[in-house]
Short mmCIF file of C-alpha atoms and ligand atoms in Angstrom, two decimals:
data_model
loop_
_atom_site.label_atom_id
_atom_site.label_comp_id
_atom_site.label_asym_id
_atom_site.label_seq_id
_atom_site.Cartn_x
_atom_site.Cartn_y
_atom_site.Cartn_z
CA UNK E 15 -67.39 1.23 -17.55
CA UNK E 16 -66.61 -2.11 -17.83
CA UNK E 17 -62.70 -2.17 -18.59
CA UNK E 18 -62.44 -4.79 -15.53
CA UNK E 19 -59.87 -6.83 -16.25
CA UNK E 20 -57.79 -9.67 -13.82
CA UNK E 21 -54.55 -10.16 -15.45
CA UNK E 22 -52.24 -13.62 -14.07
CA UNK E 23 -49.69 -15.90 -14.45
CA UNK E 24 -47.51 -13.80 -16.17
CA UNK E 25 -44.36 -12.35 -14.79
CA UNK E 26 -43.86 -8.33 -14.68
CA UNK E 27 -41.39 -6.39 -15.63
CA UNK E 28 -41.48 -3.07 -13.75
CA UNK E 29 -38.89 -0.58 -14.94
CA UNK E 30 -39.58 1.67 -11.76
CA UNK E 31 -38.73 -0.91 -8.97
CA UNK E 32 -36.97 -2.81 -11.40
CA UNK E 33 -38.86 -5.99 -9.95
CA UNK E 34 -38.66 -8.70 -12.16
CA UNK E 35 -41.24 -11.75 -11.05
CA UNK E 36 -44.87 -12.87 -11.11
CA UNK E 37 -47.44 -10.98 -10.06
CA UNK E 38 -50.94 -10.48 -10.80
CA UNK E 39 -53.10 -6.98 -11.92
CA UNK E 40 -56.68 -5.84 -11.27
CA UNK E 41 -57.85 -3.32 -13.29
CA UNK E 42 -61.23 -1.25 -12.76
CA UNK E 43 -62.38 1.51 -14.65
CA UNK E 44 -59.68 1.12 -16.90
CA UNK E 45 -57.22 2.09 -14.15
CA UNK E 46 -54.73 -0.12 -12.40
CA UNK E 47 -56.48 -1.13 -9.27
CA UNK E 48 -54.08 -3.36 -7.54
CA UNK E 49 -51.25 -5.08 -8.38
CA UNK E 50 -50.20 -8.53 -6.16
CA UNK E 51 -47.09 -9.75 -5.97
CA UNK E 52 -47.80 -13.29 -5.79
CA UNK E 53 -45.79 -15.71 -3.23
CA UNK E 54 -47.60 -19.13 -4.70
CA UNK E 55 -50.37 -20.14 -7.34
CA UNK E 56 -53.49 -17.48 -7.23
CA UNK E 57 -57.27 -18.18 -9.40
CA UNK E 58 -59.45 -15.79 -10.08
CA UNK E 59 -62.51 -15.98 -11.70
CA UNK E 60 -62.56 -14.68 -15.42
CA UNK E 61 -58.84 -13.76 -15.23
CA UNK E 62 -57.01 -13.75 -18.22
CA UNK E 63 -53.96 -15.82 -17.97
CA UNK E 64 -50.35 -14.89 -18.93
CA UNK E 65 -48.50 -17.71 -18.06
CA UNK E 66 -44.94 -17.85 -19.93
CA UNK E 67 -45.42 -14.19 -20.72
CA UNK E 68 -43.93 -10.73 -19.71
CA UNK E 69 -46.69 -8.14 -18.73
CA UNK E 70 -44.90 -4.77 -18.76
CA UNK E 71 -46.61 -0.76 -18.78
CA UNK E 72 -47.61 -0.14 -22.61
CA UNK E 73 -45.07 0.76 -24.81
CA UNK E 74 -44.28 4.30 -25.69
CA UNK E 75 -42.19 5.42 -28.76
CA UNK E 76 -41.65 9.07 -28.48
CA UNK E 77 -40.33 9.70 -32.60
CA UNK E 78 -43.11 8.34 -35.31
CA UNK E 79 -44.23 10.02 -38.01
CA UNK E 80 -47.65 9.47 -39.38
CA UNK E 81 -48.10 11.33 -42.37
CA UNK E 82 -51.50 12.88 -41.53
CA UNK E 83 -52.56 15.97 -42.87
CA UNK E 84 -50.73 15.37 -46.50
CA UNK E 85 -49.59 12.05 -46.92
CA UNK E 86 -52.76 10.04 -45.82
CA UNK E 87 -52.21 7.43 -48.46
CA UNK E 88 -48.44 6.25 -46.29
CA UNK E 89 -50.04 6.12 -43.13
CA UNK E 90 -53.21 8.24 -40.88
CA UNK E 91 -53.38 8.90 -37.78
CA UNK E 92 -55.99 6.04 -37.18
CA UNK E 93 -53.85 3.79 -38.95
CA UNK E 94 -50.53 4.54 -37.51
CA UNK E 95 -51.91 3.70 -34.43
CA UNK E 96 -53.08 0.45 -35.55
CA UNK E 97 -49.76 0.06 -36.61
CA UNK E 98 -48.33 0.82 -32.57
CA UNK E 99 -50.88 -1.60 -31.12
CA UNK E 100 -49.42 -4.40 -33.49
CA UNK E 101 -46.06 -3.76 -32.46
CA UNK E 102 -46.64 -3.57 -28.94
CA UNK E 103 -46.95 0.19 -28.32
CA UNK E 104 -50.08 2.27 -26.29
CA UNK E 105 -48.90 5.23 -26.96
CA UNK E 106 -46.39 7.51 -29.70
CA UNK E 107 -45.33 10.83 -29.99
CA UNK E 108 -45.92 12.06 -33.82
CA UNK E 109 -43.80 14.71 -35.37
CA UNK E 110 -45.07 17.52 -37.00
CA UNK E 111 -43.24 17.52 -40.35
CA UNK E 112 -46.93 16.66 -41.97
CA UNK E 113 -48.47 19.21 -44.82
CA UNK E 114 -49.10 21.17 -44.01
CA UNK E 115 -47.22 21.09 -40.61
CA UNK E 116 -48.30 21.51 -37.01
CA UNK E 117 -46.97 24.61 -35.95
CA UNK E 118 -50.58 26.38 -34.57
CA UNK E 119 -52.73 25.32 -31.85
CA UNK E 120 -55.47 24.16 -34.56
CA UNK E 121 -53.21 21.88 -36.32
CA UNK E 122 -52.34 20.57 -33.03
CA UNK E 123 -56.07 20.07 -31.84
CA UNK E 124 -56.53 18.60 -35.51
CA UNK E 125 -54.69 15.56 -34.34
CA UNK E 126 -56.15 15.45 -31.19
CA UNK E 127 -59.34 15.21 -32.57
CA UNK E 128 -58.04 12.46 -34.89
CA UNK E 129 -57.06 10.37 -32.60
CA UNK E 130 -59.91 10.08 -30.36
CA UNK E 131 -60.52 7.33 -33.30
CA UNK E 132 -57.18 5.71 -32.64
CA UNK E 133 -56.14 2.68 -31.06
CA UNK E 134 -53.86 3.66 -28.32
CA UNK E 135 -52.65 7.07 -27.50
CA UNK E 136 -51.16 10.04 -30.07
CA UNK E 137 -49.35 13.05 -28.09
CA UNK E 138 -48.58 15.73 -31.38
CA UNK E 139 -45.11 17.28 -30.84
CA UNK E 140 -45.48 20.71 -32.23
CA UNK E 141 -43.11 22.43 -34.94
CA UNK E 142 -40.43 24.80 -33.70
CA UNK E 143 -40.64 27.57 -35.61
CA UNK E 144 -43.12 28.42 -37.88
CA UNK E 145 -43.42 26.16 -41.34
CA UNK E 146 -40.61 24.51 -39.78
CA UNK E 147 -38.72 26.82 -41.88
CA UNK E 148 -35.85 27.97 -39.39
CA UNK E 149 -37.25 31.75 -39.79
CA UNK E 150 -39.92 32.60 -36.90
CA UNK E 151 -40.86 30.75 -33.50
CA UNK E 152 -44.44 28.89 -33.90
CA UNK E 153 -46.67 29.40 -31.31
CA UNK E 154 -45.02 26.98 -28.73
CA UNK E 155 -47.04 27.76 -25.51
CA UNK E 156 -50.27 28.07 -27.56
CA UNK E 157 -49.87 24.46 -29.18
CA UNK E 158 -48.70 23.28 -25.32
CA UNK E 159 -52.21 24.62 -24.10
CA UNK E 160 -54.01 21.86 -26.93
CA UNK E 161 -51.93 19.25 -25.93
CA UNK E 162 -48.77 19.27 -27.51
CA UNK E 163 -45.97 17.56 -25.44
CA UNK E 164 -42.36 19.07 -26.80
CA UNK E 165 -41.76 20.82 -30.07
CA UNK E 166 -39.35 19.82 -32.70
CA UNK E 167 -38.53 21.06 -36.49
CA UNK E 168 -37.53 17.46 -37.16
CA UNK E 169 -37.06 16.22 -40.75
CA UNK E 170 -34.93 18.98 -40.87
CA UNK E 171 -32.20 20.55 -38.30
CA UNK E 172 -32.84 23.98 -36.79
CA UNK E 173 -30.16 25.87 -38.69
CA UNK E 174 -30.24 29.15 -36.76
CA UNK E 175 -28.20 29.24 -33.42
CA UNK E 176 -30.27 32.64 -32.19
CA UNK E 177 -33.47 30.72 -32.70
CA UNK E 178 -32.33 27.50 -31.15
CA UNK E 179 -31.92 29.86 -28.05
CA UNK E 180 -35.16 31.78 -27.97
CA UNK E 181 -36.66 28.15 -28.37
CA UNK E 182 -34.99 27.10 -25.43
CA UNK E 183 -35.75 30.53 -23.28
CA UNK E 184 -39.14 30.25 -24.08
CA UNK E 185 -40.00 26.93 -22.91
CA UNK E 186 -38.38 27.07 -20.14
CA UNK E 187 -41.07 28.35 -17.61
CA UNK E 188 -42.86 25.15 -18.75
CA UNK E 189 -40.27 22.81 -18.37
CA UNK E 190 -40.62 20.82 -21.75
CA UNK E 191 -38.48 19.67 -24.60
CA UNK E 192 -36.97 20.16 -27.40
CA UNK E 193 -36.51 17.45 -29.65
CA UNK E 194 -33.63 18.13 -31.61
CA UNK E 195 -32.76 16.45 -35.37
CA UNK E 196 -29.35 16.94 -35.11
CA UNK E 197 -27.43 18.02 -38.86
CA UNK E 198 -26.18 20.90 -40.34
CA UNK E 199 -27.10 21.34 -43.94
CA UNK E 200 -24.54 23.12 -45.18
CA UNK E 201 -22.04 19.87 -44.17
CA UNK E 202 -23.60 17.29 -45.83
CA UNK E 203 -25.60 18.44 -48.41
CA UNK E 204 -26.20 15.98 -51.42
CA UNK E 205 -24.86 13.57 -48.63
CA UNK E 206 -27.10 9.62 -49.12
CA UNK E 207 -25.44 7.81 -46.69
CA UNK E 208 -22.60 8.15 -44.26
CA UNK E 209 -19.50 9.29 -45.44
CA UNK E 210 -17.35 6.58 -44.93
CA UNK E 211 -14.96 4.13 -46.55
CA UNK E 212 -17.85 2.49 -48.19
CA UNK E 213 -19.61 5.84 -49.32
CA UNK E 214 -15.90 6.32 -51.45
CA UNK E 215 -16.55 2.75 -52.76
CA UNK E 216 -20.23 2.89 -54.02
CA UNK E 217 -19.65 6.60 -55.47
CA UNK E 218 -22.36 7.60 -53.05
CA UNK E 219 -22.54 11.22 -51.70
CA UNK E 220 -21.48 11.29 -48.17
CA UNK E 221 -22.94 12.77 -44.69
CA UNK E 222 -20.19 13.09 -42.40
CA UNK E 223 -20.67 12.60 -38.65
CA UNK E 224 -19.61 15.82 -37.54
CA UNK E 225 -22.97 16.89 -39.38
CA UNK E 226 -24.72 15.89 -36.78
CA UNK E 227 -22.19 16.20 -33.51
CA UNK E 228 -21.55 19.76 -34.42
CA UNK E 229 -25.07 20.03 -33.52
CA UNK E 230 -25.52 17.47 -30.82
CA UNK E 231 -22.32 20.13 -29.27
CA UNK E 232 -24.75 23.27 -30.04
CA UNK E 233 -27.35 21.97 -28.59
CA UNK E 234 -25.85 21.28 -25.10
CA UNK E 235 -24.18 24.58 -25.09
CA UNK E 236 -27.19 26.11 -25.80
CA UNK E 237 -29.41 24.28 -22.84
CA UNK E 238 -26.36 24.67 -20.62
CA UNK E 239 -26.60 28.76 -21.04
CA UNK E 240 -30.01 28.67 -20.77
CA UNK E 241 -31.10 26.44 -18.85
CA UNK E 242 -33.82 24.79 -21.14
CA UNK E 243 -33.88 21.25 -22.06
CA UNK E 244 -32.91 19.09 -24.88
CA UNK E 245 -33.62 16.05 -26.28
CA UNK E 246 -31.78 14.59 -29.10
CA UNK E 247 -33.00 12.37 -31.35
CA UNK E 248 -31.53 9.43 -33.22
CA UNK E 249 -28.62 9.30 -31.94
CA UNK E 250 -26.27 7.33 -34.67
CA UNK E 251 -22.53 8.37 -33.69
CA UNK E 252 -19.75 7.69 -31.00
CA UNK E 253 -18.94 11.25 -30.48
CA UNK E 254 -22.45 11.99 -30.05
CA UNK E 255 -22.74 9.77 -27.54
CA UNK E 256 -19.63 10.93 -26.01
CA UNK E 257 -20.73 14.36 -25.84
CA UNK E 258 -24.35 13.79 -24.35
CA UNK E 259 -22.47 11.12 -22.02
CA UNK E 260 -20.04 14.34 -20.70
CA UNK E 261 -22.83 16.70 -20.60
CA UNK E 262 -25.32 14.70 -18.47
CA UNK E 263 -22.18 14.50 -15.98
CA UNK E 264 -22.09 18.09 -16.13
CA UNK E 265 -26.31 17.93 -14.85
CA UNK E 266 -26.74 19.82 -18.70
CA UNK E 267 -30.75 19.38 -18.92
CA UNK E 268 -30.02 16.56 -21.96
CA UNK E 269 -31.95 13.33 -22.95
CA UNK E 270 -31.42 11.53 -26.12
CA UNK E 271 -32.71 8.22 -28.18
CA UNK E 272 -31.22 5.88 -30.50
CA UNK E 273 -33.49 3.70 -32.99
CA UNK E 274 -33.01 -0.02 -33.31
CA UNK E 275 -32.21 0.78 -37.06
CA UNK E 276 -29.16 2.40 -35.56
CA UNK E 277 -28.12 -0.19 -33.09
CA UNK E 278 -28.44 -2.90 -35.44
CA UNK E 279 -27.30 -2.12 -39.04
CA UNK E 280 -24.12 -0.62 -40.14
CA UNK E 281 -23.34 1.64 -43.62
CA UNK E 282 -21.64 -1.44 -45.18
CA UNK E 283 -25.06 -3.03 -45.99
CA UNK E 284 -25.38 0.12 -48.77
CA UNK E 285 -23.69 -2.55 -50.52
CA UNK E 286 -27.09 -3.49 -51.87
CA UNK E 287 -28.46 -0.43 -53.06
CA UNK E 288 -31.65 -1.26 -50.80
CA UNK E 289 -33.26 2.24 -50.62
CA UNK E 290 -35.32 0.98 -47.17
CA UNK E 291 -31.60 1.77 -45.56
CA UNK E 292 -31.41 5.09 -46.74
CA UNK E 293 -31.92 6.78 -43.12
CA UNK E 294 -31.46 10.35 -41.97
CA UNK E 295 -29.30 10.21 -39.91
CA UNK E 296 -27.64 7.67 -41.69
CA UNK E 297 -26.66 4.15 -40.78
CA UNK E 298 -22.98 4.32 -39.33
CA UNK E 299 -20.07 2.04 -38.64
CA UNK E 300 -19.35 -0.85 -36.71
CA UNK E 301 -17.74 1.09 -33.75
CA UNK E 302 -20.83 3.86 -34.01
CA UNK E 303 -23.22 0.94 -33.29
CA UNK E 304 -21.36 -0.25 -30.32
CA UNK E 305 -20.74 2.92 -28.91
CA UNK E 306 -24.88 3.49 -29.25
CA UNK E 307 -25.05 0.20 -27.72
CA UNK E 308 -22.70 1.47 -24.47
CA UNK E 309 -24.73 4.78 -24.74
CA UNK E 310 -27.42 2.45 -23.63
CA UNK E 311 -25.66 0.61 -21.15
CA UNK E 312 -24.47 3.82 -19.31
CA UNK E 313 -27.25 5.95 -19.21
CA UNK E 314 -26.17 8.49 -22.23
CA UNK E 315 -28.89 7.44 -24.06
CA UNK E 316 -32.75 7.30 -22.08
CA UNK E 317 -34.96 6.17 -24.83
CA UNK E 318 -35.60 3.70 -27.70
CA UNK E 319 -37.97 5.01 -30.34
CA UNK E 320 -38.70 3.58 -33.91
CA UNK E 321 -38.05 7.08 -35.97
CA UNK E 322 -41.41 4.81 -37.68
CA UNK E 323 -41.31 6.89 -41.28
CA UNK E 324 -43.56 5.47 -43.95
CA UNK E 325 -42.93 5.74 -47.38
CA UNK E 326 -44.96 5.03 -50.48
CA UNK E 327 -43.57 1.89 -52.06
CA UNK E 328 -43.21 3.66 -55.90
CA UNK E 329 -40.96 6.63 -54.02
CA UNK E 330 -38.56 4.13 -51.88
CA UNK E 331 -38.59 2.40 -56.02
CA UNK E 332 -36.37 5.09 -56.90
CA UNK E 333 -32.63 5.04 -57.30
CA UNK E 334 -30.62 5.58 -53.91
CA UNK E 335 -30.06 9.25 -54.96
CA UNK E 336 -33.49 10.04 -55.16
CA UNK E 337 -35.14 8.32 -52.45
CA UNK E 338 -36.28 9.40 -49.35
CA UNK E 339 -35.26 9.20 -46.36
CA UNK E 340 -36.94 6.99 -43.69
CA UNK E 341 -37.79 3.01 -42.75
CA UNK E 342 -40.98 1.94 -40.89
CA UNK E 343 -40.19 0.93 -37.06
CA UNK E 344 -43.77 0.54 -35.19
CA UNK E 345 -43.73 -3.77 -35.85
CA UNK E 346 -40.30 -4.26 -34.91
CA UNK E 347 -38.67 -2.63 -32.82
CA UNK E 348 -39.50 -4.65 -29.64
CA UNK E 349 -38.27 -7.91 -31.86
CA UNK E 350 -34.97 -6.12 -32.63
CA UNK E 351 -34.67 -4.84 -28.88
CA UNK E 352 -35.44 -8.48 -27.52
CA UNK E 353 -33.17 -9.81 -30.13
CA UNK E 354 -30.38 -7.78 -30.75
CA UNK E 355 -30.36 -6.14 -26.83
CA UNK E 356 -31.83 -8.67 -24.51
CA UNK E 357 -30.53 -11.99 -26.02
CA UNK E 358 -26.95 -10.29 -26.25
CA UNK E 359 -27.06 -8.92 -22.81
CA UNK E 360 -26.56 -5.39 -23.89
CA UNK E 361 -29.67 -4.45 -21.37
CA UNK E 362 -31.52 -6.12 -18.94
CA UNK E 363 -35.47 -6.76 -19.27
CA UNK E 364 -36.01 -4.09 -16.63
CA UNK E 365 -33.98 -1.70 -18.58
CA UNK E 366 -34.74 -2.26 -22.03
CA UNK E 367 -38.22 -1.56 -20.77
CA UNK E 368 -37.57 1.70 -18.97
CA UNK E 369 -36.16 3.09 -22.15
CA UNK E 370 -39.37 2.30 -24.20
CA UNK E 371 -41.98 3.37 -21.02
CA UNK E 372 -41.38 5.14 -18.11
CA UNK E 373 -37.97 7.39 -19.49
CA UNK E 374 -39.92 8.22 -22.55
CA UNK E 375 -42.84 9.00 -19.85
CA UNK E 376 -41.05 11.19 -18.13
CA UNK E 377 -38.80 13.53 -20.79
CA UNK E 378 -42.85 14.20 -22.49
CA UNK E 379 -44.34 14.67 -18.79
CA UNK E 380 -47.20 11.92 -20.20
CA UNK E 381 -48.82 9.81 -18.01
CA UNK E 382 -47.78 5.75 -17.96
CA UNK E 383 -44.54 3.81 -18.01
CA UNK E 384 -44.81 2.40 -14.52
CA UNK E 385 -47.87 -0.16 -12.32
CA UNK E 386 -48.74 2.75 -10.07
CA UNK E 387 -52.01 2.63 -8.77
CA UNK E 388 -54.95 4.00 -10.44
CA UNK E 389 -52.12 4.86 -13.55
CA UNK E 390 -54.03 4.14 -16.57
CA UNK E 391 -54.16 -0.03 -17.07
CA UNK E 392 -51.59 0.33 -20.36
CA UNK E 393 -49.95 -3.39 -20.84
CA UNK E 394 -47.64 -4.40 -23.53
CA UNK E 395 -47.40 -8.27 -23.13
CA UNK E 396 -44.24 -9.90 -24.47
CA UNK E 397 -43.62 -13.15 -25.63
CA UNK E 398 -40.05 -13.68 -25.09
CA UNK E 399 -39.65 -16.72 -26.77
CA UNK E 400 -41.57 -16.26 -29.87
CA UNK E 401 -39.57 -16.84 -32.97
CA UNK E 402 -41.00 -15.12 -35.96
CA UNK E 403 -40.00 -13.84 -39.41
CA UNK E 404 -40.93 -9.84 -40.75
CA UNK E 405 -43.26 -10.03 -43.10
CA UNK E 406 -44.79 -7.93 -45.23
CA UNK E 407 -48.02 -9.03 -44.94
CA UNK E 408 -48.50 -8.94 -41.75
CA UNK E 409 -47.41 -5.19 -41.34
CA UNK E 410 -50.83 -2.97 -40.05
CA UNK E 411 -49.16 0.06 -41.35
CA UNK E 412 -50.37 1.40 -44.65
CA UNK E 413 -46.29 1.27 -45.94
CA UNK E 414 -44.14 -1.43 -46.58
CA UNK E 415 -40.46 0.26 -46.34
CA UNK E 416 -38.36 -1.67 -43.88
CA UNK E 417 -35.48 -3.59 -44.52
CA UNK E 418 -35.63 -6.26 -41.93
CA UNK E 419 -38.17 -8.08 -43.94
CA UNK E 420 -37.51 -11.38 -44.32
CA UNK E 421 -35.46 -11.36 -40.59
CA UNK E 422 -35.54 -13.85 -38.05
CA UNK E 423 -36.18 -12.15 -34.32
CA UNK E 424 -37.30 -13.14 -31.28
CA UNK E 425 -39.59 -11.56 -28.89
CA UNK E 426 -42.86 -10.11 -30.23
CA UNK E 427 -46.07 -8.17 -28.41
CA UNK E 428 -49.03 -10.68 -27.89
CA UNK E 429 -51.52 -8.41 -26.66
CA UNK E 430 -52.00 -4.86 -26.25
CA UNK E 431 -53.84 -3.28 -23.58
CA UNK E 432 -54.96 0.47 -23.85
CA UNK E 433 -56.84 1.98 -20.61
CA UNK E 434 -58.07 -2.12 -19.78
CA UNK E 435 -58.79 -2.42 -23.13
CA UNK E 436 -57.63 -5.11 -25.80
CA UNK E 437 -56.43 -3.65 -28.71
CA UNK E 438 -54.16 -5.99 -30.26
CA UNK E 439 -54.05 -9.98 -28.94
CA UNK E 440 -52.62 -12.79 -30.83
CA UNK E 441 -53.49 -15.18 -27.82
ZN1 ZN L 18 -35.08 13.37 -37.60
ZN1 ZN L 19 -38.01 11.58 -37.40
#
């Protein structure tokens, strides 16, 4: 093998130890070797240097979806991936609301098999219940054995309470997750946006937040009694937070995310009719984006992940009643997390980067997300200072749907390491 790679100059950001300096990496057999904490100016013969730049453990984003089987012409598995390299990411999680969907162990080993060709890793989160149509548990433990990492009906809530339970019970002698898309149907159905003072103005059918914290309040209950565990995803109101915030007190087995789509826009850009912001859940208010924001600051919320959902550009042309739901995430969330969390002091470089490696790490039981020794050499390398505008061009994924096109951010991945490999380097 000859993934031998010297990496210097740079500082690290480790989100274990929460060190924050210069050090330099070794990496042999495309395994973190040794890692030197350097006291004063080191050389090394045919190292690559990283001076000015912030060498952190690759990137994870637990919540993409990539469209493969059934939608290959939005994104593929191969592609998707490309897409995560480019934004800084060695590894996702991909959901299984594809078509058909991965609720069997051979849909699940379809993917694997798929992304052998990928850039960076793929972990397949496997379907709840069968179809994910709410009616009959999937083979969970079956889809574990090929690789799955937690199971999840997302696109949709789980509507049924008795199966939300048996889900739980049955993982539990394996110890993984459930990912939970938080919203009852029968509360916000029709619903485009959030139901809000805005929603009234624009004659737009609303989705109230209790849609989704009646849920987010199931769902605890539910891992309290039996003991399973619960992840919820996208996060995008207060009392959300609030709940998850009381629960974790109470040692309830509960992780959650928020997107940077949720900690950065609010429902009063609808304004524009700009179907890239129609998001499920929807974008909220003001006060829900600071409370997500405190979420993060106070340990409610673990993880940051991109909800990436690609779109064909003639469905997103539709009017905002008819479009679907979803932005693409993979090429910028780590701008909008340098930007909009780093450069306003919301989190620190060590924990910005624990929600986006080693807490994502742990909640899927994957390897990565820390600069252990002989942990697989998977860098994300920041440039912290880089300004840069979105552009569509430039986007690897095969969709175009994201309204920060055309923003100004700072901070963008430089180079991409996957198992001491280069995948993505614009050095
Ligand atoms: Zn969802
Ligand atoms: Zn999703």
């Amino acid at each position: 093998m000859n993934n031998d790679m010297v990496l210097v100059g740079a500082r690290i950001v480790d989100p274990v130890s929460g060190y924050f300096g210069p050090a330099d990496i070794f990496v042999a057999n495309g395994k973190i070797a040794r890692v030197d904490k350097r006291k004063k100016k080191s050389s090394h013969k045919g190292a690559l240097n990283l001076k000015g730049l912030y060498l952190c453990p690759g990137f994870i984003d637990m919540h993409v979806h990539l469209r493969e089987p059934g939608r290959e012409d939005e994104e593929t598995i191969v592609s998707g991936s490309w897409a995560a390299a480019a934004g800084g990411f060695t590894a996702v999680a991909c959901m299984p609301n594809t078509d058909p969907a991965l609720d069997s162990a051979e849909a699940i080993k379809y993917v694997t098999e798929r992304a052998r060709l990928a850039a960076g890793k793929v972990y397949p989160v496997g379907a709840i219940t069968v179809g994910r149509k709410g009616e009959t548990l999937a083979p969970m433990l079956e889809m574990a054995e090929i690789g799955a990492v937690a199971f999840s009906d997302d696109g949709s809530g789980l509507q049924n309470s008795h199966l939300m339970r048996r889900a739980l019970e049955y993982l539990k002698s394996s110890d993984m997750t459930i990912i939970s898309h938080c919203e009852y149907n029968d509360i916000c159905a029709g619903g485009v946006m959030n139901e809000s003072f805005t929603s009234t103005v624009l004659g737009l059918r609303g989705i109230p937040p209790i849609a989704e914290e009646l849920m987010v309040a199931r769902d605890i209950m539910l891992a309290e009694y039996t003991g399973g565990r619960v992840h919820i995803a996208h996060v995008s109101t207060a009392a959300s937070v609030e709940l998850i915030r009381r629960a974790k007190r109470a040692r309830v087995k509960v992780t959650a995310e928020v997107t940077p789509h949720h900690f950065t826009l609010t429902d009063d850009l609808i304004k524009s009719f700009d179907t890239n912001l129609k998001v499920n859940p929807p974008l909220r208010t003001r006060k829900d984006v600071e409370a997500l924001k405190k979420g993060l600051q106070n340990g409610a919320i673990d993880c940051i992940a991109s909800d990436h959902a690609p779109h064909a550009i003639e469905e997103k042309e539709a009017e905002f009643d008819s479009a679907p739901f979803g932005m693409i995430g993979l090429e910028t969330t780590v701008g909008l997390v340098v930007t909009e969390l780093i450069k306003k002091r919301i989190l620190s470089w060590p924990e910005a980067v624990a929600a986006m490696t080693v807490k994502p790490a742990r909640i899927l039981k994957i390897s990565g997300g820390t600069f252990e020794i002989g942990a697989p050499a998977d860098f994300t390398v920041i440039d912290p200072s880089l300004e840069w505008v979105v552009s569509k061009d430039e986007f690897k994924s095969l969709s175009k749907n994201s309204p920060f096109v055309g923003r100004k951010l700072t901070g963008k991945a430089v180079m991409t390491i996957v198992n001491g490999k280069i995948v993505h380097s614009l050095i």
